[in-house]
Tab-separated table of N, CA and C in Angstrom:
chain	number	residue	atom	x	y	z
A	947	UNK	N	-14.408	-0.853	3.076
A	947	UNK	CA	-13.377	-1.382	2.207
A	947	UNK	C	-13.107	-0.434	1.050
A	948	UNK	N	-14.216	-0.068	0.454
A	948	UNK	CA	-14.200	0.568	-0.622
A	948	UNK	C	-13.479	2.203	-0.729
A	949	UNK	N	-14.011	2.622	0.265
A	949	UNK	CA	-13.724	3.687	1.445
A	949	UNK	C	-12.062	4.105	1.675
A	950	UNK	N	-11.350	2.788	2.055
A	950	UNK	CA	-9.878	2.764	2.274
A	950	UNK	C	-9.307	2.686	1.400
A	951	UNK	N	-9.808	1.768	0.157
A	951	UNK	CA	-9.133	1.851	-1.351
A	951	UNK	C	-9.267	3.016	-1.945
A	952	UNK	N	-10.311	3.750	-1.870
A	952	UNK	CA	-10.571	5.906	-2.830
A	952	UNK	C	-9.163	6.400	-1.832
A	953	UNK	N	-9.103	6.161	-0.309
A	953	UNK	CA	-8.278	6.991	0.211
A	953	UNK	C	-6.712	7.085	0.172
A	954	UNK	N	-6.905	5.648	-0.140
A	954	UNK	CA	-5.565	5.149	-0.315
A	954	UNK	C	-4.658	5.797	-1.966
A	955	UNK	N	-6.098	5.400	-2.504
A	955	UNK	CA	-5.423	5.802	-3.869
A	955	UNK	C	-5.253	7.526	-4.343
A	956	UNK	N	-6.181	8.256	-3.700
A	956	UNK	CA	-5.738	9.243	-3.831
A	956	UNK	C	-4.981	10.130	-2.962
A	957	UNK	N	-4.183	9.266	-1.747
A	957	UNK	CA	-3.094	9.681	-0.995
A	957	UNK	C	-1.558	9.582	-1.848
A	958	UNK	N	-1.641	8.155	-2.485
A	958	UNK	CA	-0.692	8.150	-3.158
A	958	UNK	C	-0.263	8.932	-4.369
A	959	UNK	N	-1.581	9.644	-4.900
A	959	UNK	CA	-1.757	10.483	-5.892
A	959	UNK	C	-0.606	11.734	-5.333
A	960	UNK	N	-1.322	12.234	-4.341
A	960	UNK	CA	-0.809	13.021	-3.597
A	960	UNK	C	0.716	13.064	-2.966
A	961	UNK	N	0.507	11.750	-2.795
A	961	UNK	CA	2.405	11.528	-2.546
A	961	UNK	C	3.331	11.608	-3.596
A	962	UNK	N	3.202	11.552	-5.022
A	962	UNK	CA	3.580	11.008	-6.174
A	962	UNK	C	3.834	12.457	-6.386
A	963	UNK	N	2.811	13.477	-6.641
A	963	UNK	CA	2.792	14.869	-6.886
A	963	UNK	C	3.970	15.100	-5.842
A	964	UNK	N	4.067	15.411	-4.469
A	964	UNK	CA	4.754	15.943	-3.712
A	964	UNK	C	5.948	15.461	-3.643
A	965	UNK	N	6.224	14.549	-4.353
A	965	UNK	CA	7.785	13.937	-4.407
A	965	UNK	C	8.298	14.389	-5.895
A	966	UNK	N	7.165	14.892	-6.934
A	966	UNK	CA	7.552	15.055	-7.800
A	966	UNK	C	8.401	16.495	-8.075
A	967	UNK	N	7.345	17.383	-7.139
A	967	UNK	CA	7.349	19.231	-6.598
A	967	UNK	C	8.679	19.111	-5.417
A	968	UNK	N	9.194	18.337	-4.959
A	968	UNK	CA	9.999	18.570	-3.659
A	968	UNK	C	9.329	19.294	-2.594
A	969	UNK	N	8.009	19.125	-1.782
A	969	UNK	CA	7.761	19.843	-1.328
A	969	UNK	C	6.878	18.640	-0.332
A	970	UNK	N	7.410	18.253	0.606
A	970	UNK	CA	6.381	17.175	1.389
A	970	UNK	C	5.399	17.515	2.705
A	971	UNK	N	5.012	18.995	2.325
A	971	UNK	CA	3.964	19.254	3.711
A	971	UNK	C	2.395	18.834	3.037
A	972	UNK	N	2.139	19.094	4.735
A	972	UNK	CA	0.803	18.489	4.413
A	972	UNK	C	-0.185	18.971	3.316
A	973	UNK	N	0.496	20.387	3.345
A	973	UNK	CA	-0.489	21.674	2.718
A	973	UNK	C	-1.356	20.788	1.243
A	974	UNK	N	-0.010	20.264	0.476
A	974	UNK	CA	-0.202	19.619	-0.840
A	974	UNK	C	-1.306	18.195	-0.773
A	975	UNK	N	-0.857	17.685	0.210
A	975	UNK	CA	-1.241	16.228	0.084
A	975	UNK	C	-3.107	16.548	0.197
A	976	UNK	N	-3.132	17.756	1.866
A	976	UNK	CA	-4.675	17.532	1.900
A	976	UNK	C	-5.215	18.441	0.864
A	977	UNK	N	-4.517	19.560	0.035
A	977	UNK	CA	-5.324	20.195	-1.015
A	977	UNK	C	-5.354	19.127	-2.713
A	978	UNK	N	-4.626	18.411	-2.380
A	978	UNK	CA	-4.376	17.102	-4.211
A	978	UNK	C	-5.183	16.310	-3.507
A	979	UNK	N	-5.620	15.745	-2.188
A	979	UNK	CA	-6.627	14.731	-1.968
A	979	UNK	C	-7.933	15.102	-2.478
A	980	UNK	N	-8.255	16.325	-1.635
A	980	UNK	CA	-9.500	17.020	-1.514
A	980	UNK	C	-9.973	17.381	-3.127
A	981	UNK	N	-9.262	17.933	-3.887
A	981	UNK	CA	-9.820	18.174	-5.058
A	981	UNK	C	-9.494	17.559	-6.317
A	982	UNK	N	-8.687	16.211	-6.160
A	982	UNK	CA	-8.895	15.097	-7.092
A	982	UNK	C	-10.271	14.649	-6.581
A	983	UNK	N	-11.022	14.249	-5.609
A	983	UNK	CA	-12.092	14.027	-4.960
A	983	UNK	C	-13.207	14.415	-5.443
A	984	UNK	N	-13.128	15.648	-5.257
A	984	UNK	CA	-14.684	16.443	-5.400
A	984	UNK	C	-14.628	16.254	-7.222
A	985	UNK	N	-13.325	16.861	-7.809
A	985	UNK	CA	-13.302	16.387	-9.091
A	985	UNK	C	-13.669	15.146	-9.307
A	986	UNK	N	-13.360	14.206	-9.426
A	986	UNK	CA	-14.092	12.850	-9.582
A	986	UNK	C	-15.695	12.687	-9.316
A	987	UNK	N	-16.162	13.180	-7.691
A	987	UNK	CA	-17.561	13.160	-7.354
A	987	UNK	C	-18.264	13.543	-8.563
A	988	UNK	N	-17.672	15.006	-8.915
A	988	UNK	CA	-18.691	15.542	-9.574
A	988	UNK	C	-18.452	15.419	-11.381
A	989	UNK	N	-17.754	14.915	-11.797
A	989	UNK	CA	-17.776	14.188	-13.608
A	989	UNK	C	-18.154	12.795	-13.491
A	990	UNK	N	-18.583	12.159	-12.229
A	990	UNK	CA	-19.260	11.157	-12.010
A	990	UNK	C	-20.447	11.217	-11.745
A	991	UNK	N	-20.839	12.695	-10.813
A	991	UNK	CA	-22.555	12.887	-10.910
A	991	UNK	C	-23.053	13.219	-12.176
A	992	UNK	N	-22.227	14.094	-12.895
A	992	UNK	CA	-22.828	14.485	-14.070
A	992	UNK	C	-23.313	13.895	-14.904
A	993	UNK	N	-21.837	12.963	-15.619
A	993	UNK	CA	-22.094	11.875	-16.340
A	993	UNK	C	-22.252	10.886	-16.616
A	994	UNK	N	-21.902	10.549	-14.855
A	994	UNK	CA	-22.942	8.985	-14.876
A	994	UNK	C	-21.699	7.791	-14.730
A	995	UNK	N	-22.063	7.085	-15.204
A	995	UNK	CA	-21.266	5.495	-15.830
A	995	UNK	C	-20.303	5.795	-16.553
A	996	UNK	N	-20.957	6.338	-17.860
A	996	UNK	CA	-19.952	6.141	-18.867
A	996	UNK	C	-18.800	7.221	-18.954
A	997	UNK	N	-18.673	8.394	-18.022
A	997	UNK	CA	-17.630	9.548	-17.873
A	997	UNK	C	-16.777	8.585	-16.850
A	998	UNK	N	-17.031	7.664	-16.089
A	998	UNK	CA	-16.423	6.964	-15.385
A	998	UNK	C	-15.392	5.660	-15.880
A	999	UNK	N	-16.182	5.276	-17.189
A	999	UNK	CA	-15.886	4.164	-18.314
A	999	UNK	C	-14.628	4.586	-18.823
A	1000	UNK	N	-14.983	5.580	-19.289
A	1000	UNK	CA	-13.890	6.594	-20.332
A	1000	UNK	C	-12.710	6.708	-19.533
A	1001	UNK	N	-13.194	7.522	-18.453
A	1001	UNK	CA	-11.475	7.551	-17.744
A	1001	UNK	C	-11.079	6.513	-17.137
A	1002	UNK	N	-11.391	5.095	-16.927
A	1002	UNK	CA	-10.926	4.266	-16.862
A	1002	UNK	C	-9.630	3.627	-18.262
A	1003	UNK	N	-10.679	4.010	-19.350
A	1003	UNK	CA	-10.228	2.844	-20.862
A	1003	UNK	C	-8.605	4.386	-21.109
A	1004	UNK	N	-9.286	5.749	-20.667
A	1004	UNK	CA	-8.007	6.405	-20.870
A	1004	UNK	C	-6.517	6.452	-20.088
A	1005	UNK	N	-7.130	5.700	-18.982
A	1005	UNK	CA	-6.105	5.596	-17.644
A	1005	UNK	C	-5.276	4.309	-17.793
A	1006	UNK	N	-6.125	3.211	-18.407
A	1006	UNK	CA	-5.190	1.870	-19.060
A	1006	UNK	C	-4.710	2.667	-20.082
A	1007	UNK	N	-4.961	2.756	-21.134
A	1007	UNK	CA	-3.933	3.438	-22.371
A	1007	UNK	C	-2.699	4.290	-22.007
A	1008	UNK	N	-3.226	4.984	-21.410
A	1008	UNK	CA	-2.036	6.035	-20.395
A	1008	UNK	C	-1.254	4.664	-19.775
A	1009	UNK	N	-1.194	3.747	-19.049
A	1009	UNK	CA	-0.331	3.097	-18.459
A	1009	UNK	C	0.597	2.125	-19.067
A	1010	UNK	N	-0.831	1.875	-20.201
A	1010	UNK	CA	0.493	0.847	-21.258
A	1010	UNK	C	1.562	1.469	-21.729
A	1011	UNK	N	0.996	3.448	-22.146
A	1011	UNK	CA	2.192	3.463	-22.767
A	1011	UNK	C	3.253	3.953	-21.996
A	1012	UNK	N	3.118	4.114	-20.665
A	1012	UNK	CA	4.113	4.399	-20.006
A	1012	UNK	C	5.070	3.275	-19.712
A	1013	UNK	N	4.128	1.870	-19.598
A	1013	UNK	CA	5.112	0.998	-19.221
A	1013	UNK	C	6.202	0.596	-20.472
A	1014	UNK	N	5.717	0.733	-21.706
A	1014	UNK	CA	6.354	0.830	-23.401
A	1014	UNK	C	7.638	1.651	-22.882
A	1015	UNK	N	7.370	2.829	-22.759
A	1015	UNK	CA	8.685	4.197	-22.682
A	1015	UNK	C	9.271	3.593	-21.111
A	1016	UNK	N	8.796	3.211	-20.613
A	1016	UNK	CA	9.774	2.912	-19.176
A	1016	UNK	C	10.736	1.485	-19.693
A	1017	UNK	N	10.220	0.766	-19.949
A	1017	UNK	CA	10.915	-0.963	-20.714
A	1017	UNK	C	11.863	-0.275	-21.838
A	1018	UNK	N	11.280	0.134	-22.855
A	1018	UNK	CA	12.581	1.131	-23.438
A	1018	UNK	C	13.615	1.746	-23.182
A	1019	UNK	N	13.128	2.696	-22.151
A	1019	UNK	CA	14.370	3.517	-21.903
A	1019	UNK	C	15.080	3.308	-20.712
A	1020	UNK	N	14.717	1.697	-19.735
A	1020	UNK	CA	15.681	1.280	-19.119
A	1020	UNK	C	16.609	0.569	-19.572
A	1021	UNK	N	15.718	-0.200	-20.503
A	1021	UNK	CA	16.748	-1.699	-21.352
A	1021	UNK	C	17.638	-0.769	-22.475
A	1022	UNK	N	18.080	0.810	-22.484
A	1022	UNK	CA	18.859	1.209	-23.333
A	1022	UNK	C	19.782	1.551	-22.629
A	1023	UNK	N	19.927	2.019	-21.352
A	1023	UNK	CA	21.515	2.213	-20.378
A	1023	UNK	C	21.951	1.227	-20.324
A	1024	UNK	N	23.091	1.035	-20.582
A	1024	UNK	CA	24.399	-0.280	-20.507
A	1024	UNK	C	24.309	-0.464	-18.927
A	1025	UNK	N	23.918	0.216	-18.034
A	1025	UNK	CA	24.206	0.375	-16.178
A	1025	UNK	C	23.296	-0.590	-16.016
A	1026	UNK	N	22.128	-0.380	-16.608
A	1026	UNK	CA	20.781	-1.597	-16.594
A	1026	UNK	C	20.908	-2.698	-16.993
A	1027	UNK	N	21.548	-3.125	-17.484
A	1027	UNK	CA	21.920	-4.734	-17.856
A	1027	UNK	C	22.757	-5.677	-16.684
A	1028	UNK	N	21.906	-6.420	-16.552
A	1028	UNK	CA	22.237	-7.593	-15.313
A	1028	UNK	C	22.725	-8.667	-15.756
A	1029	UNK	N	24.293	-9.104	-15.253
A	1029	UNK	CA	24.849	-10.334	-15.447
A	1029	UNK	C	24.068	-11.312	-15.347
A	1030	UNK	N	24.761	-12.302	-15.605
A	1030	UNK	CA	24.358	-13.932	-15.532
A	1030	UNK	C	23.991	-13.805	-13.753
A	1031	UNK	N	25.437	-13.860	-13.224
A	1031	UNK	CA	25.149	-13.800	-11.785
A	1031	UNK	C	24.794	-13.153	-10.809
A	1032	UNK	N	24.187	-11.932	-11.188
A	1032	UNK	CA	23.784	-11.123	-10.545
A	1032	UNK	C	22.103	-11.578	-10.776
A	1033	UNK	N	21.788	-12.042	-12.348
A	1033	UNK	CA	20.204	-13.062	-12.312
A	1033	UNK	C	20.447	-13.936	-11.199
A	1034	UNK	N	21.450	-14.653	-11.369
A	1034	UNK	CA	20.572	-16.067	-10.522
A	1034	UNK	C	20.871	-15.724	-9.229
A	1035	UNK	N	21.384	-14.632	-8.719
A	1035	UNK	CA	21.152	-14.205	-7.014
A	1035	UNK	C	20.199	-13.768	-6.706
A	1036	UNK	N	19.648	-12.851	-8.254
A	1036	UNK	CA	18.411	-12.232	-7.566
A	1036	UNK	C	17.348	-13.280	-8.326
A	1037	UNK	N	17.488	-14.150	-8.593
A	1037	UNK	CA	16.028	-15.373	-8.880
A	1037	UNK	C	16.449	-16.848	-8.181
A	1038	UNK	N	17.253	-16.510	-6.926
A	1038	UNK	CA	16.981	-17.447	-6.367
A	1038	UNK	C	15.515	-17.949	-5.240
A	1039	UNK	N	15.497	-18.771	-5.037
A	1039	UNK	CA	14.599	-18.945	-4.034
A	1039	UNK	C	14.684	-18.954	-2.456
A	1040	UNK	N	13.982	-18.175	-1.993
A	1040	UNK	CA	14.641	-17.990	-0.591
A	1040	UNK	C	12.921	-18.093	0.410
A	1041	UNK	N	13.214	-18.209	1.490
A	1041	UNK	CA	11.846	-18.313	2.517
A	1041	UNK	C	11.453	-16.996	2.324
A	1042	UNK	N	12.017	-15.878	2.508
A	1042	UNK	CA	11.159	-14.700	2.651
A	1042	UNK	C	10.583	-14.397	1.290
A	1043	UNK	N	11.143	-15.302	-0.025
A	1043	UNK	CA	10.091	-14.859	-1.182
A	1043	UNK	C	9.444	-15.549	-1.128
A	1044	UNK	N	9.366	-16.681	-0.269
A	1044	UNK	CA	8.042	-17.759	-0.135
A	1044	UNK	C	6.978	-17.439	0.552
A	1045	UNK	N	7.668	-16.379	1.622
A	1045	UNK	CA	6.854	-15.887	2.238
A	1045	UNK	C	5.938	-14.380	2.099
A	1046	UNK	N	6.536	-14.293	0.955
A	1046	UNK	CA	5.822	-12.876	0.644
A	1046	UNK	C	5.235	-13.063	-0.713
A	1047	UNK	N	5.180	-14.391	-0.925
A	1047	UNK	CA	4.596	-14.505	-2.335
A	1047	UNK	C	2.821	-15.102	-1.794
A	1048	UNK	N	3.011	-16.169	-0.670
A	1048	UNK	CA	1.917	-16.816	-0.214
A	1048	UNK	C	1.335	-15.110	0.763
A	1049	UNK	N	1.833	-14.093	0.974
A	1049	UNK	CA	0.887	-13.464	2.010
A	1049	UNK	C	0.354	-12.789	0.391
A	1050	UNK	N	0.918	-12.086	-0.674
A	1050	UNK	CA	0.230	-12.054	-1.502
A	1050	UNK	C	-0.770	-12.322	-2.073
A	1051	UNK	N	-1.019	-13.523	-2.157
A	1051	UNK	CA	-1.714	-14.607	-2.399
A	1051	UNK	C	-2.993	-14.518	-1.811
A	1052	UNK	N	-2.472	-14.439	-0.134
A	1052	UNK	CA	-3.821	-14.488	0.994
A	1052	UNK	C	-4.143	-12.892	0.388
A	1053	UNK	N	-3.700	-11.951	0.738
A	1053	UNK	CA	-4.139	-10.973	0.641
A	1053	UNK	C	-5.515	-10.690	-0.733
A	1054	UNK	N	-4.619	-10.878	-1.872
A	1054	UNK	CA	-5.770	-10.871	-2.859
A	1054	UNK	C	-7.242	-11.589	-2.933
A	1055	UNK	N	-6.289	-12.844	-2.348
A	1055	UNK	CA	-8.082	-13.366	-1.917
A	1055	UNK	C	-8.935	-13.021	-1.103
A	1056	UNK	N	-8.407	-12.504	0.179
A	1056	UNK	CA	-9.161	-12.148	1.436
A	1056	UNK	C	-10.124	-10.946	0.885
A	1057	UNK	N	-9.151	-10.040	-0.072
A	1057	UNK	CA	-9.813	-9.016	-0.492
A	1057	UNK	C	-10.710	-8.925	-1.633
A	1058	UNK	N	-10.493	-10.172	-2.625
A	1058	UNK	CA	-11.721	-10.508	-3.394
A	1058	UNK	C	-13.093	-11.257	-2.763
A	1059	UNK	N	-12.776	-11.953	-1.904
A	1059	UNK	CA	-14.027	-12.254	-1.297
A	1059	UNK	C	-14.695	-11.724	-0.570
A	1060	UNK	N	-13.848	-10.752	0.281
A	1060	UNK	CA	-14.544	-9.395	1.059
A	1060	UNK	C	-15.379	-8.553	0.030
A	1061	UNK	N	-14.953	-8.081	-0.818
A	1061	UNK	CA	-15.602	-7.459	-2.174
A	1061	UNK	C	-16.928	-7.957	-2.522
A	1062	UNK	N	-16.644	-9.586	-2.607
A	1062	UNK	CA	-17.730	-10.177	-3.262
A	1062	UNK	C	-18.719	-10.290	-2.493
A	1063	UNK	N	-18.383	-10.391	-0.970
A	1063	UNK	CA	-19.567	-10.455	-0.325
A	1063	UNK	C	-20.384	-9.790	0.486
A	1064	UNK	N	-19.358	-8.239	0.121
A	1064	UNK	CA	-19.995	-6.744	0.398
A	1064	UNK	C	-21.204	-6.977	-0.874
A	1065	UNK	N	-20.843	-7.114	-2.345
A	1065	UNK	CA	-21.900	-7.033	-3.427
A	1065	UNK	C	-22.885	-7.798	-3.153
């Protein structure tokens, strides 16, 4: 489990970079996997827990303030502002958001209790 979540997350790392560069061969993805990796392994052998702590508490800070400058500087283009009716089309209720709200749902749990009962 744990295994598919490191891979996952640092594929997307990798995807994020290569969409950022215009450049989508593999070359990038398996050299940004491989040595975000070993980087991590090894400021985690070194220092343990708390080098692990840190870039966690710096990786939330980093995200709040991105989500700050992203909420800002969408809600300032006039193009970004959504009518009345263009809200209530897109907050209506429909089966497929019923249905993708309950697989949500399952999903998080399936995967917190898998977690919990790997620990």
């Amino acid at each position: 489990y744990m295994f598919i979540f490191v891979v996952a997350e640092l594929t997307s790392i990798s995807n994020v970079y290569a969409l950022l560069v215009g450049d989508f061969s593999n070359s990038y993805g398996r050299s940004i996997t491989i040595s975000l990796g070993v980087a991590t392994v090894f400021y985690t052998s070194v220092a343990g827990l708390p080098a692990s702590i840190v870039t966690d508490k710096f990786q939330g800070v980093l995200m709040g303030c991105l989500v700050v400058i992203l909420t800002i500087a969408v809600s300032s283009f006039d193009e970004n502002h959504v009518s009345k009716s263009e809200f209530k089309m897109a907050s209506a209720a429909t089966t497929d958001g019923l249905m993708a709200a309950v697989t949500l749902v399952l999903a998080i749990l399936s995967a917190e209790l898998f977690n919990q009962s790997t620990w």
